[in-house]
Coordinates of C-alpha atoms in Angstrom, one line a residue:
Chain A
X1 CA 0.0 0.0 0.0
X2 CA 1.3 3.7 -0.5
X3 CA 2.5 4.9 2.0
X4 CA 4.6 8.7 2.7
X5 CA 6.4 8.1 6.3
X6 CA 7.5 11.2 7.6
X7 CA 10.2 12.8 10.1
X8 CA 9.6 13.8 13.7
X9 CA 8.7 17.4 14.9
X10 CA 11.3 19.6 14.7
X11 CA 11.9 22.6 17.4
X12 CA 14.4 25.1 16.0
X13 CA 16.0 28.6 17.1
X14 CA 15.6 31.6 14.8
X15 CA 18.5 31.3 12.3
X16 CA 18.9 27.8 12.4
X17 CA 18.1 25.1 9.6
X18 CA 15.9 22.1 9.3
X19 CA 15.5 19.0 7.0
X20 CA 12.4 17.7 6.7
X21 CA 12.0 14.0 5.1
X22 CA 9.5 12.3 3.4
X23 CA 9.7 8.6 2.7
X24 CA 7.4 7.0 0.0
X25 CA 7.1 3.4 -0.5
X26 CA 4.4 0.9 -2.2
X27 CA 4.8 2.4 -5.4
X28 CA 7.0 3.4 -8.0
X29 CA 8.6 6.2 -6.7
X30 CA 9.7 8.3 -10.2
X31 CA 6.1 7.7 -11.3
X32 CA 4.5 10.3 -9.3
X33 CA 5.2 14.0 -8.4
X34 CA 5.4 14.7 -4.6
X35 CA 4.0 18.4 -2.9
X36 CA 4.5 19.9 -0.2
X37 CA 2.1 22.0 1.6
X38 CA 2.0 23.9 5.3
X39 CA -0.1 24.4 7.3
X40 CA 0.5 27.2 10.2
X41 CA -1.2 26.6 13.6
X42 CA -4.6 27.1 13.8
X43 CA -4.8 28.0 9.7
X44 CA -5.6 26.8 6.7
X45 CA -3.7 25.1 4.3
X46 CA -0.8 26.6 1.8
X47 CA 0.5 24.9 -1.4
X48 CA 4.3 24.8 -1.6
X49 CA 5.1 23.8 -4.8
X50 CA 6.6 19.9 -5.9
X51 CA 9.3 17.8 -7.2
X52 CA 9.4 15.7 -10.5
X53 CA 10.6 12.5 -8.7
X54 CA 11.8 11.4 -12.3
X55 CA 14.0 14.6 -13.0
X56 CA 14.3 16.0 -9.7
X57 CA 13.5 19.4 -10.7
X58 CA 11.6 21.4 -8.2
X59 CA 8.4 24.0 -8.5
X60 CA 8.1 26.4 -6.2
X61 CA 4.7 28.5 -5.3
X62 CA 5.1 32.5 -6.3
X63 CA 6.5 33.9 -3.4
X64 CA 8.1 31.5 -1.2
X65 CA 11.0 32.5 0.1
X66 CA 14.7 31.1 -1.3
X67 CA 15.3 29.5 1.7
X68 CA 12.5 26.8 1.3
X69 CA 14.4 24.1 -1.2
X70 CA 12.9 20.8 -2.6
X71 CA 15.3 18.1 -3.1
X72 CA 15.5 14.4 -3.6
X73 CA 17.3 10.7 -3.1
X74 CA 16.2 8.5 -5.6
X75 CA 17.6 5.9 -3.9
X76 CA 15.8 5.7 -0.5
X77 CA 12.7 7.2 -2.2
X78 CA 12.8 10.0 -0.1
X79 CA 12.4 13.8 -0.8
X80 CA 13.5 16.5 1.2
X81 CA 12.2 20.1 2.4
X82 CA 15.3 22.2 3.6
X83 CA 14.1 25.3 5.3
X84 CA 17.5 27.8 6.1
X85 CA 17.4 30.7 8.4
X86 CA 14.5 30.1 10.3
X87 CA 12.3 32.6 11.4
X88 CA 9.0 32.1 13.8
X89 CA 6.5 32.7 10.9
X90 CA 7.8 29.3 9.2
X91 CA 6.3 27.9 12.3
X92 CA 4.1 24.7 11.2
X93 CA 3.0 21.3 10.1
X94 CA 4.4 20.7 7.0
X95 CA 3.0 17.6 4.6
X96 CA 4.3 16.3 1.8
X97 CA 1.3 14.8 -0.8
X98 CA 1.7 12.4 -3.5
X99 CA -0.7 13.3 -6.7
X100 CA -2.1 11.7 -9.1
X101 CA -3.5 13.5 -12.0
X102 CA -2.3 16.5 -9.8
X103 CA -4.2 15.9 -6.8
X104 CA -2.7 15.0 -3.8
X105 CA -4.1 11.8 -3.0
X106 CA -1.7 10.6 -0.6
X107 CA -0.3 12.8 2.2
X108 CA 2.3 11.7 5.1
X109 CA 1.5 11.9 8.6
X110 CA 2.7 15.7 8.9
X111 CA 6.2 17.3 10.3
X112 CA 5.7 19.9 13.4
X113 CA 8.4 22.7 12.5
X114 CA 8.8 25.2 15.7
X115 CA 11.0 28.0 15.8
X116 CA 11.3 29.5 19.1
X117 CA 14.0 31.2 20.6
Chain B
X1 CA -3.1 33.8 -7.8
X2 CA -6.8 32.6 -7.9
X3 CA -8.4 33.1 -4.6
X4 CA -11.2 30.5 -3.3
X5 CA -13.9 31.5 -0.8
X6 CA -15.5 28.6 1.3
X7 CA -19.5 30.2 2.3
X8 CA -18.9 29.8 5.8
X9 CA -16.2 29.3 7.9
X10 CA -18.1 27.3 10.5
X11 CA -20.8 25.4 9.9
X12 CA -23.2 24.0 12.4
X13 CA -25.0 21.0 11.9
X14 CA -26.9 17.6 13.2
X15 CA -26.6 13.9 12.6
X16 CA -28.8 13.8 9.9
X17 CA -28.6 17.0 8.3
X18 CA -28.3 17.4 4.7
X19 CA -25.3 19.9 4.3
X20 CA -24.1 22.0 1.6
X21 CA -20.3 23.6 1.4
X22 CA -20.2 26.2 -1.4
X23 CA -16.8 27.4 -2.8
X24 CA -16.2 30.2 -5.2
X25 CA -13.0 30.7 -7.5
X26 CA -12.1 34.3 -8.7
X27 CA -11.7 33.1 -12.3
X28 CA -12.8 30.4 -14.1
X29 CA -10.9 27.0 -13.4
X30 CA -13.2 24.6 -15.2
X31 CA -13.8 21.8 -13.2
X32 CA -10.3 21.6 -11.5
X33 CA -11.8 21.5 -7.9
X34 CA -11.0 18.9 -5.2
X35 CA -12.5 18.8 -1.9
X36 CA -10.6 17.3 1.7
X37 CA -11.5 16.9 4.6
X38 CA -9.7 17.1 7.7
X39 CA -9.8 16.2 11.2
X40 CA -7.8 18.0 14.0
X41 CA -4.1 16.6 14.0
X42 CA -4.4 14.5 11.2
X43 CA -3.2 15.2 7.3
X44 CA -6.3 16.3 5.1
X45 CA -8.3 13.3 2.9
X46 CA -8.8 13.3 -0.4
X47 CA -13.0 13.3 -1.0
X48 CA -13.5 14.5 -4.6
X49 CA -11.6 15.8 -7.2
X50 CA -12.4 16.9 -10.7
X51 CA -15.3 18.8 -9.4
X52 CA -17.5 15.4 -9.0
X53 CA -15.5 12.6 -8.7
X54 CA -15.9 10.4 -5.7
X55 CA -12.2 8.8 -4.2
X56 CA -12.0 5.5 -3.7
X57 CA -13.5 4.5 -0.4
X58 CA -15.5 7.6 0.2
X59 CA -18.8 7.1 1.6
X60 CA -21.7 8.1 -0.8
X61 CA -22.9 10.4 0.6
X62 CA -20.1 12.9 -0.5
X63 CA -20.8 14.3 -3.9
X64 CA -19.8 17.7 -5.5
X65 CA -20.9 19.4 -8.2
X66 CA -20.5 23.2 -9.8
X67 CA -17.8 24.2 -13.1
X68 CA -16.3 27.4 -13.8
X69 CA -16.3 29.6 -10.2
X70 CA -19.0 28.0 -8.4
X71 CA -18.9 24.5 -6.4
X72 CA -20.2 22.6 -3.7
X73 CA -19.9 19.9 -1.3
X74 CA -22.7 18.1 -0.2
X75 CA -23.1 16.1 2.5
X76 CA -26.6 13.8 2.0
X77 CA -26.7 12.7 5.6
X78 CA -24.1 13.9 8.2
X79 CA -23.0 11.6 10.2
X80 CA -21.2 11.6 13.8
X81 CA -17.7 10.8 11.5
X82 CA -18.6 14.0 9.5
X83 CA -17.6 16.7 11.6
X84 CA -14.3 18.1 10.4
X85 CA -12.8 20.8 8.4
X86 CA -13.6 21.3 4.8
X87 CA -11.7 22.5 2.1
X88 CA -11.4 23.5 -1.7
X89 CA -7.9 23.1 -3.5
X90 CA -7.7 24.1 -6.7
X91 CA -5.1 22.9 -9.2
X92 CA -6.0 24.2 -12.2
X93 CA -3.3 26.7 -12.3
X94 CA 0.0 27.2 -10.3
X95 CA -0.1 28.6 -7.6
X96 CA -2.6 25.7 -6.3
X97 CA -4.4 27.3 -3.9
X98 CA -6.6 25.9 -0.8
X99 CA -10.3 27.9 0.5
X100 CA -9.9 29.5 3.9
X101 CA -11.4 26.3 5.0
X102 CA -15.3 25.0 6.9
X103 CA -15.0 23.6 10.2
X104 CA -18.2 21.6 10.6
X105 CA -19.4 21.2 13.8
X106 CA -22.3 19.8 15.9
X107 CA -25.2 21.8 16.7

């Protein structure tokens, strides 16, 4: 079955960096683009843009910030949200979603990001 | 960026209840529409996408309907499993963009 695993919450000081992970397995894993959206406490949700797990090239939304990055590792199936110089505001659940005919259909369990100093 | 405006942003209901969620784009994006639902501290669920279609294991009692700026999400018979967050994505153009969201809760 498909399944996205993942990392554990994260709790971060302003400035700092964090790696997010997202392991997919049950399927072929270049088949299918993976998204990632946040979701700030107490909001709504906020598409981040996605990965083509078959090139590796990364779409970002309008407006997110340089320091989100999308990346991959083909070999453990696993994509990757890099978020660099922290601030509070970047303070939230993030999920990656797997799509098919580009709607997520498949989301991981969710990665609480806190930055607090 | 296209904008999407849920009706309400609470709903409240009973077990029973026929419910309707509208949703309205500011342009047209055919009937690229999907509708979640989520439940506090858990990642949203896929209900219906392409305005109408039901996922797999979704109860019947789901269906959506609408094309162009207008949709909605209608809930035949609520039941006690029902009451959750709602919301429109739609991914007809990039940005995809997510309504403010429908908490639905017991009356």
């Amino acid at each position: 079955q498909v399944q996205l695993v993942q990392s554990g919450s994260e709790l971060k000081k302003p400035g700092a960096s964090v790696k997010v992970s997202c392991k997919a397995s049950g399927y072929i894993f270049s088949n299918y683009v993976l998204n990632w959206v946040r979701q700030a406490p107490g909001q709504g949700l906020e598409w981040m843009g996605w990965i083509n797990t078959n090139t590796g090239n990364p779409t970002y939304a309008q407006g997110l910030p340089g320091r989100f990055v999308f990346s991959l590792d083909t070999s453990v199936s696993t994509v990757y949200l890099e978020i660099s110089s922290l601030k509070a505001e970047d303070t939230a659940v993030y999920y990656c979603a797997r799509s098919t005919s580009d709607v997520g259909n498949y989301w991981g369990q969710g990665t609480l990001v806190a930055v607090s100093s | 960026d296209i904008q999407l405006t849920q009706s309400a942003s609470t709903l409240s209901a009973s077990v029973g209840d026929r419910v309707t969620i509208t949703c309205r784009a500011s342009q047209s994006i055919n009937s690229w529409l999907a509708w979640y639902q989520q439940k506090a501290g858990k990642a949203p669920n896929l209900l219906i996408y392409k305005t109408s279609t039901l996922e797999s294991g979704v109860p019947s009692r789901f269906s959506g309907s609408g094309s162009g700026t207008e949709f909605t999400l209608t809930i035949s018979s609520l039941q006690p499993d029902d009451f959750a967050t709602y919301y429109c994505h739609q991914y007809y153009t990039y940005p995809y963009t997510f309504g403010q969201g429908t908490r639905l809760d017991l009356k």
